[in-house]
Amino acid sequence: MKTTETPAPVPAEPGTPVLKTEASPGGLRQGKKEGTALNVFSHGVLVIWAIMVGMPLVWAVMTSFKDDASIFGSPWSLPDKLNFDNWSRAWSQAHMSDYFLNTVLVVGGSLIGTLVLGSMAAYVLARFEFPGNRFIYYLFIGGMSFPIMLALVPLFYVVDNMGLLNTIHGLILVYIAYSLPFTVFFLTAFFRTLPSSVAEAAFVDGASHTRTFFQVMLPMAKPGLISVGIFNFLGQWNQYMLPTVLNTDPDKHVLTQGLVQLAVSQGYKGDWSGLFAGLVMAMLPVLAAYIIFQRQVVQGLTAGALK
Amino acid sequence: MQHGKYRFIVGFLAVPLGLYALFVVWPFIQSIYYSFTDWTGLSPEFEMVGFDNYSRMLDDDIFWKSLWHSVLFALLVPLVTLGLALFFSFMINVGGRKRKGGPVITGVRGSGFYKIAYFFPQVLSIAIVALLFQFAYNPDSGAVNSLLRGIGLGSVQPLWLGDPNLALWCVMAVLVWSTVGFFVVLFSAGMASIPGELYEAALLDGASRFTTFFKVTLPLLWDTVQSGWVYMGILALGAESFAVVQIMTVGPGGPDYSTSVMVLYVYQKAFRDGQAAYATTIGVALLLVTLAFAALVMKLGRRERLEY
């Protein structure tokens, strides 16, 4: 945020040339003329979009505290009392706690795996010359742009033949594989920016390549690892297509598919308030993570796309 | 640095490359091979059938419907999303009036808040967003229609997702809603790196904000806009449209396949109908559409690169 609010360093002290030019008649008149009407309009649009973004979320939180009758009777009214039992019902009876645990296990495992394996590959590709380096790099990068769905049908049978269908560790391995393209792309660029003198010094001092990597380079790469880590956390936490295909056992469901399954079955049972509580439950951790790590999230998401 | 170098390289690359080859590259190659067979996916036996699947695909009305919807997704969703995002990020970063003592170029008041708030939907799972809007679109008790009733438009109560002519647009709107924030942040970062002197010069020449946007901001941001378009189009052809269409529309795929997209059709053919080979054929078509789309955007968008 800081970077955008202080653009080019423009001297603001009185008497500088810049201030004089600002007062030039042409610029000022123009500014005033278009100012008022356009400002009202553009502020209005900005506010409207903010409401459009915020309202569905507020509505979901509100609904999660209502009883079923008022959800259908008056969708926009405030809940007459806070029905916390919606939340406890969703957490225990609707298996949200199980889905939560599965998601934490899958995302935890694949996040660590993605970062370790991704940084290993990126380090080698960024700092060592060997035949095939470019080929392997582009092989990884290519994965960012092709439609996953094409690979999904045979992937199902690859995973099935290995006996990994409907297992947490199978899902972890697949998540890692599909997170590698962006991770390698991002971290290769990052490792290139790190000074090589430190690594060389460590190597001259007798550290092996492996030791140099884990004790010198990896700590230096921490900012990059955090950015790409948050990016992968959001992506893997929110993953829907891969578990839908590879993880059909209801006991192993992750949050997103658990909720969708719940919504389908709730159509018959009719516990809408519980379902909304579950929805909000799944939304809150990522919203909280985003607010806390807001700056890193933005850096992680934009760094790759801007390069 | 030579000692043990190759052993180290192999040691570090083996596992990541192995996983990637096994779960991403190999299935990808396999699927092209399977598209020439009559494999059902249910039994291990199959025969080569040449281009049978491809000719069947060309006669398949549902395939053409899905293709058309996917093309709409790839063209319209990025157009609206990027257009809105460009407008918002311009207002947020450049649109403000000069405040006394502040920098010449500044965003409107509260721009920091907008940037954080607009990004919210982006961190939510597309599956959760789809579920949320499925309720909101509910014709009887959903948030949208009761909002319309609340502001006196009780006579306007569309069926939204239940209306074959409306459902596709409703689903697209959800994708736009959830992605605009990402591009606002992306373009804001791009605009922040445009030197302030350029805006100052434009201001001195008496350029309006409208002119400033089209003559200064957009040309300098063009590369970012273009790669954003490709990125968004690929998402809209693939994973994102799968989730919204599969979760939100009945069937799934809408009444009479009115919202079906290629990814969903691949999924249904493979995992619902037991026609794995035919599914991979549609997958190959999807790959071709994706490549054609990326090439088209790159070609149409090519401009002289501006340096600053």
Coordinates of C-alpha atoms in Angstrom, one line a residue, chain B:
Chain B
M1 CA 32.1 -25.0 -7.4
Q2 CA 32.5 -28.0 -9.6
H3 CA 33.0 -30.7 -6.9
G4 CA 29.9 -32.8 -6.7
K5 CA 27.9 -30.4 -8.7
Y6 CA 26.0 -32.8 -10.9
R7 CA 25.2 -35.1 -8.0
F8 CA 23.8 -32.1 -6.2
I9 CA 21.8 -31.0 -9.2
V10 CA 20.3 -34.4 -9.8
G11 CA 19.6 -34.8 -6.1
F12 CA 17.7 -31.5 -5.9
L13 CA 15.8 -31.9 -9.1
A14 CA 14.8 -35.5 -8.9
V15 CA 11.9 -35.4 -6.5
P16 CA 10.2 -32.2 -7.7
L17 CA 10.7 -33.0 -11.4
G18 CA 9.5 -36.6 -10.7
L19 CA 6.3 -35.5 -9.0
Y20 CA 5.6 -33.0 -11.7
A21 CA 6.3 -35.4 -14.5
L22 CA 4.1 -38.1 -12.9
F23 CA 1.1 -36.0 -12.0
V24 CA 1.1 -33.2 -14.6
V25 CA 3.2 -34.0 -17.7
W26 CA 2.4 -37.7 -18.0
P27 CA -1.4 -37.4 -17.7
F28 CA -1.3 -34.6 -20.1
I29 CA 0.5 -36.7 -22.8
Q30 CA -1.6 -39.7 -22.0
S31 CA -4.8 -37.7 -22.6
I32 CA -3.8 -36.9 -26.1
Y33 CA -3.1 -40.5 -26.8
Y34 CA -6.4 -41.6 -25.2
S35 CA -8.4 -39.3 -27.4
F36 CA -7.6 -41.7 -30.3
T37 CA -9.1 -44.7 -28.5
D38 CA -12.5 -46.0 -27.4
W39 CA -11.5 -46.2 -23.7
T40 CA -14.4 -46.0 -21.3
G41 CA -12.4 -45.5 -18.2
L42 CA -14.3 -48.3 -16.5
S43 CA -12.4 -51.3 -18.0
P44 CA -8.7 -51.5 -18.8
E45 CA -9.3 -52.6 -22.4
F46 CA -9.5 -50.3 -25.3
E47 CA -8.8 -50.1 -29.0
M48 CA -7.4 -47.5 -31.3
V49 CA -10.2 -45.8 -33.2
G50 CA -8.4 -43.1 -35.1
F51 CA -10.3 -39.9 -35.4
D52 CA -13.7 -41.3 -34.5
N53 CA -13.9 -39.3 -31.3
Y54 CA -13.1 -36.2 -33.1
S55 CA -15.7 -36.6 -35.8
R56 CA -18.2 -37.5 -33.2
M57 CA -17.3 -34.3 -31.3
L58 CA -18.0 -32.2 -34.4
D59 CA -21.5 -33.6 -34.6
D60 CA -22.2 -33.2 -30.9
D61 CA -24.6 -30.3 -30.3
I62 CA -23.8 -30.1 -26.6
F63 CA -20.1 -29.8 -27.4
W64 CA -20.8 -26.8 -29.6
K65 CA -23.0 -25.3 -27.0
S66 CA -20.3 -25.8 -24.4
L67 CA -17.7 -24.4 -26.7
W68 CA -19.7 -21.3 -27.4
H69 CA -20.3 -20.7 -23.7
S70 CA -16.6 -21.2 -23.0
V71 CA -15.7 -18.7 -25.7
L72 CA -18.1 -16.2 -24.2
F73 CA -16.4 -16.8 -20.8
A74 CA -13.0 -16.3 -22.2
L75 CA -13.9 -13.0 -24.0
L76 CA -16.6 -11.3 -22.0
V77 CA -15.5 -12.1 -18.4
P78 CA -12.0 -10.6 -18.9
L79 CA -13.4 -7.7 -20.8
V80 CA -15.8 -6.6 -18.1
T81 CA -13.4 -7.6 -15.3
L82 CA -10.4 -5.7 -16.7
G83 CA -12.5 -2.7 -17.7
L84 CA -13.9 -2.3 -14.2
A85 CA -10.5 -2.9 -12.6
L86 CA -8.8 -0.3 -14.8
F87 CA -11.5 2.3 -13.9
F88 CA -11.3 1.5 -10.2
S89 CA -7.5 1.5 -10.0
F90 CA -7.2 4.7 -12.0
M91 CA -9.6 6.4 -9.6
I92 CA -7.8 4.9 -6.6
N93 CA -4.3 5.9 -7.7
V94 CA -4.6 8.9 -10.0
G95 CA -8.2 10.1 -9.8
G96 CA -7.9 12.2 -6.6
R97 CA -7.8 16.0 -6.5
K98 CA -4.6 17.5 -5.4
R99 CA -4.6 18.2 -1.7
K100 CA -2.5 21.0 -0.3
G101 CA 1.0 20.0 0.4
G102 CA 0.5 16.5 -0.9
P103 CA 2.0 14.9 -4.0
V104 CA 0.6 16.1 -7.3
I105 CA -0.7 12.7 -8.3
T106 CA -2.9 11.0 -5.7
G107 CA -5.8 8.7 -5.4
V108 CA -9.3 9.6 -4.2
R109 CA -9.9 9.7 -0.5
G110 CA -10.1 6.3 1.1
S111 CA -8.2 4.6 -1.7
G112 CA -6.3 2.4 0.8
F113 CA -9.5 1.1 2.1
Y114 CA -10.9 0.4 -1.3
K115 CA -7.8 -1.5 -2.3
I116 CA -8.1 -3.8 0.7
A117 CA -11.9 -4.2 0.6
Y118 CA -12.1 -4.9 -3.2
F119 CA -9.6 -7.8 -2.8
F120 CA -11.8 -9.7 -0.3
P121 CA -13.6 -11.9 -2.7
Q122 CA -10.3 -13.0 -4.3
V123 CA -9.2 -14.8 -1.1
L124 CA -12.4 -16.8 -0.8
S125 CA -12.7 -20.2 -2.5
I126 CA -14.5 -20.0 -5.8
A127 CA -16.6 -22.9 -4.5
I128 CA -17.7 -20.9 -1.5
V129 CA -18.4 -17.9 -3.6
A130 CA -20.5 -20.0 -5.9
L131 CA -22.5 -21.5 -3.0
L132 CA -23.1 -18.0 -1.5
F133 CA -24.5 -16.6 -4.8
Q134 CA -26.6 -19.6 -5.4
F135 CA -28.5 -18.7 -2.3
A136 CA -28.5 -15.0 -3.2
Y137 CA -30.0 -15.8 -6.6
N138 CA -32.8 -17.9 -5.2
P139 CA -35.9 -16.5 -6.8
D140 CA -38.2 -16.7 -3.7
S141 CA -36.1 -16.0 -0.7
G142 CA -32.7 -15.0 -2.1
A143 CA -31.0 -11.8 -1.3
V144 CA -31.1 -10.3 -4.7
N145 CA -34.9 -10.6 -5.3
S146 CA -35.8 -9.6 -1.8
L147 CA -33.5 -6.6 -2.3
L148 CA -35.5 -5.7 -5.4
R149 CA -38.7 -6.1 -3.5
G150 CA -37.3 -3.9 -0.8
I151 CA -36.6 -1.0 -3.1
G152 CA -40.0 -1.2 -4.7
L153 CA -39.2 -3.4 -7.7
G154 CA -41.4 -6.2 -6.5
S155 CA -42.7 -6.7 -10.1
V156 CA -39.2 -7.5 -11.3
Q157 CA -38.5 -11.0 -9.9
P158 CA -36.4 -12.9 -12.4
L159 CA -35.8 -16.6 -11.9
W160 CA -32.0 -15.9 -12.3
L161 CA -30.3 -19.3 -12.3
G162 CA -33.6 -21.0 -13.2
D163 CA -34.0 -19.0 -16.4
P164 CA -32.1 -20.6 -19.3
N165 CA -31.6 -17.2 -20.9
L166 CA -30.3 -15.6 -17.7
A167 CA -28.4 -18.3 -16.0
L168 CA -25.2 -18.0 -18.0
W169 CA -25.0 -14.3 -17.3
C170 CA -25.6 -14.7 -13.6
V171 CA -22.7 -17.2 -13.4
M172 CA -20.4 -14.9 -15.4
A173 CA -21.3 -12.0 -13.1
V174 CA -20.1 -14.0 -10.1
L175 CA -16.7 -14.6 -11.7
V176 CA -16.4 -10.9 -12.4
W177 CA -17.4 -10.1 -8.8
S178 CA -14.8 -12.4 -7.4
T179 CA -11.8 -11.3 -9.7
V180 CA -12.1 -7.6 -10.1
G181 CA -10.2 -7.0 -6.8
F182 CA -7.2 -8.9 -7.9
F183 CA -6.8 -6.8 -11.0
V184 CA -7.4 -3.6 -9.1
V185 CA -4.4 -4.5 -6.9
L186 CA -2.3 -5.6 -9.9
F187 CA -3.0 -2.5 -11.9
S188 CA -2.4 -0.3 -8.9
A189 CA 1.0 -1.8 -8.5
G190 CA 1.6 -1.1 -12.2
M191 CA 0.4 2.4 -12.0
A192 CA 2.6 3.1 -8.9
S193 CA 5.6 2.4 -11.1
I194 CA 4.7 5.0 -13.7
P195 CA 6.8 8.1 -12.9
G196 CA 4.8 11.0 -11.5
E197 CA 6.5 13.5 -13.9
L198 CA 4.5 12.0 -16.8
Y199 CA 1.3 12.9 -15.0
E200 CA 2.6 16.3 -14.1
A201 CA 3.4 17.0 -17.7
A202 CA -0.1 15.9 -18.7
L203 CA -1.6 18.1 -16.0
L204 CA 0.5 21.1 -17.2
D205 CA -0.8 20.6 -20.7
G206 CA -4.3 20.9 -19.3
A207 CA -5.2 17.2 -20.0
S208 CA -8.4 16.0 -18.3
R209 CA -8.4 12.9 -16.3
F210 CA -10.1 11.2 -19.2
T211 CA -7.3 12.1 -21.6
T212 CA -4.7 11.3 -19.0
F213 CA -6.1 7.8 -18.7
F214 CA -6.1 7.0 -22.4
K215 CA -2.9 8.8 -23.3
V216 CA -0.7 8.1 -20.3
T217 CA -1.9 5.4 -18.1
L218 CA -3.4 2.8 -20.4
P219 CA -0.5 2.8 -23.0
L220 CA 2.1 2.4 -20.2
L221 CA 0.1 -0.3 -18.5
W222 CA -0.7 -2.2 -21.7
D223 CA 1.7 -5.1 -21.1
T224 CA 0.1 -5.8 -17.7
V225 CA -3.4 -5.5 -19.1
Q226 CA -2.6 -7.9 -21.9
S227 CA -1.0 -10.6 -19.6
G228 CA -3.9 -10.0 -17.3
W229 CA -6.3 -10.8 -20.1
V230 CA -4.6 -14.0 -21.0
Y231 CA -4.4 -15.1 -17.3
M232 CA -8.1 -14.3 -16.7
G233 CA -9.1 -16.0 -19.9
I234 CA -7.3 -19.2 -19.0
L235 CA -9.0 -19.1 -15.6
A236 CA -12.4 -18.5 -17.2
L237 CA -11.9 -21.4 -19.6
G238 CA -10.7 -23.7 -16.9
A239 CA -11.0 -24.2 -13.1
E240 CA -13.0 -21.2 -12.2
S241 CA -15.8 -21.7 -14.7
F242 CA -16.0 -25.3 -13.7
A243 CA -16.6 -24.5 -10.1
V244 CA -19.3 -21.8 -10.7
V245 CA -21.2 -23.7 -13.4
Q246 CA -21.0 -27.0 -11.6
I247 CA -22.1 -25.7 -8.2
M248 CA -24.5 -22.9 -9.2
T249 CA -26.6 -24.2 -12.1
V250 CA -29.0 -27.1 -12.0
G251 CA -28.2 -30.2 -13.7
P252 CA -25.4 -29.2 -13.4
G253 CA -25.0 -27.4 -16.6
G254 CA -28.3 -25.6 -16.6
P255 CA -31.6 -26.5 -18.1
D256 CA -30.9 -28.1 -21.5
Y257 CA -27.2 -27.4 -21.1
S258 CA -27.8 -23.7 -21.2
T259 CA -24.8 -23.0 -19.0
S260 CA -22.6 -25.9 -19.8
V261 CA -18.9 -25.1 -20.5
M262 CA -16.2 -27.3 -21.9
V263 CA -14.5 -28.1 -18.6
L264 CA -17.8 -29.2 -17.1
Y265 CA -18.6 -31.3 -20.2
V266 CA -15.2 -33.0 -19.9
Y267 CA -15.9 -33.8 -16.3
Q268 CA -19.4 -35.2 -17.0
K269 CA -18.3 -37.3 -19.9
A270 CA -15.4 -38.8 -17.9
F271 CA -16.8 -39.3 -14.5
R272 CA -20.6 -39.4 -15.0
D273 CA -21.0 -41.1 -18.4
G274 CA -18.0 -43.4 -18.4
Q275 CA -16.7 -42.1 -21.7
A276 CA -13.1 -41.3 -20.7
A277 CA -11.7 -41.3 -24.3
Y278 CA -14.4 -38.9 -25.6
A279 CA -13.8 -36.7 -22.6
T280 CA -10.1 -36.4 -23.3
T281 CA -11.0 -35.5 -26.9
I282 CA -13.0 -32.6 -25.7
G283 CA -10.1 -31.8 -23.4
V284 CA -7.8 -31.6 -26.5
A285 CA -10.3 -29.2 -28.0
L286 CA -10.2 -27.2 -24.9
L287 CA -6.4 -27.0 -25.1
L288 CA -6.7 -25.8 -28.7
V289 CA -9.2 -23.1 -27.7
T290 CA -6.9 -22.0 -24.9
L291 CA -3.9 -21.8 -27.1
A292 CA -5.9 -20.0 -29.9
F293 CA -7.2 -17.6 -27.3
A294 CA -3.7 -16.8 -25.9
A295 CA -2.3 -16.3 -29.4
L296 CA -5.2 -14.1 -30.4
V297 CA -4.9 -11.8 -27.4
M298 CA -1.1 -11.6 -27.9
K299 CA -1.5 -10.8 -31.6
L300 CA -4.3 -8.3 -31.2
G301 CA -2.6 -6.7 -28.3
R302 CA 0.8 -6.2 -29.8
R303 CA 1.8 -2.6 -29.7
E304 CA 5.0 -0.8 -29.7
R305 CA 6.6 -1.3 -26.3
L306 CA 6.8 2.0 -24.4
E307 CA 9.8 2.6 -22.2
Y308 CA 9.9 5.0 -19.4

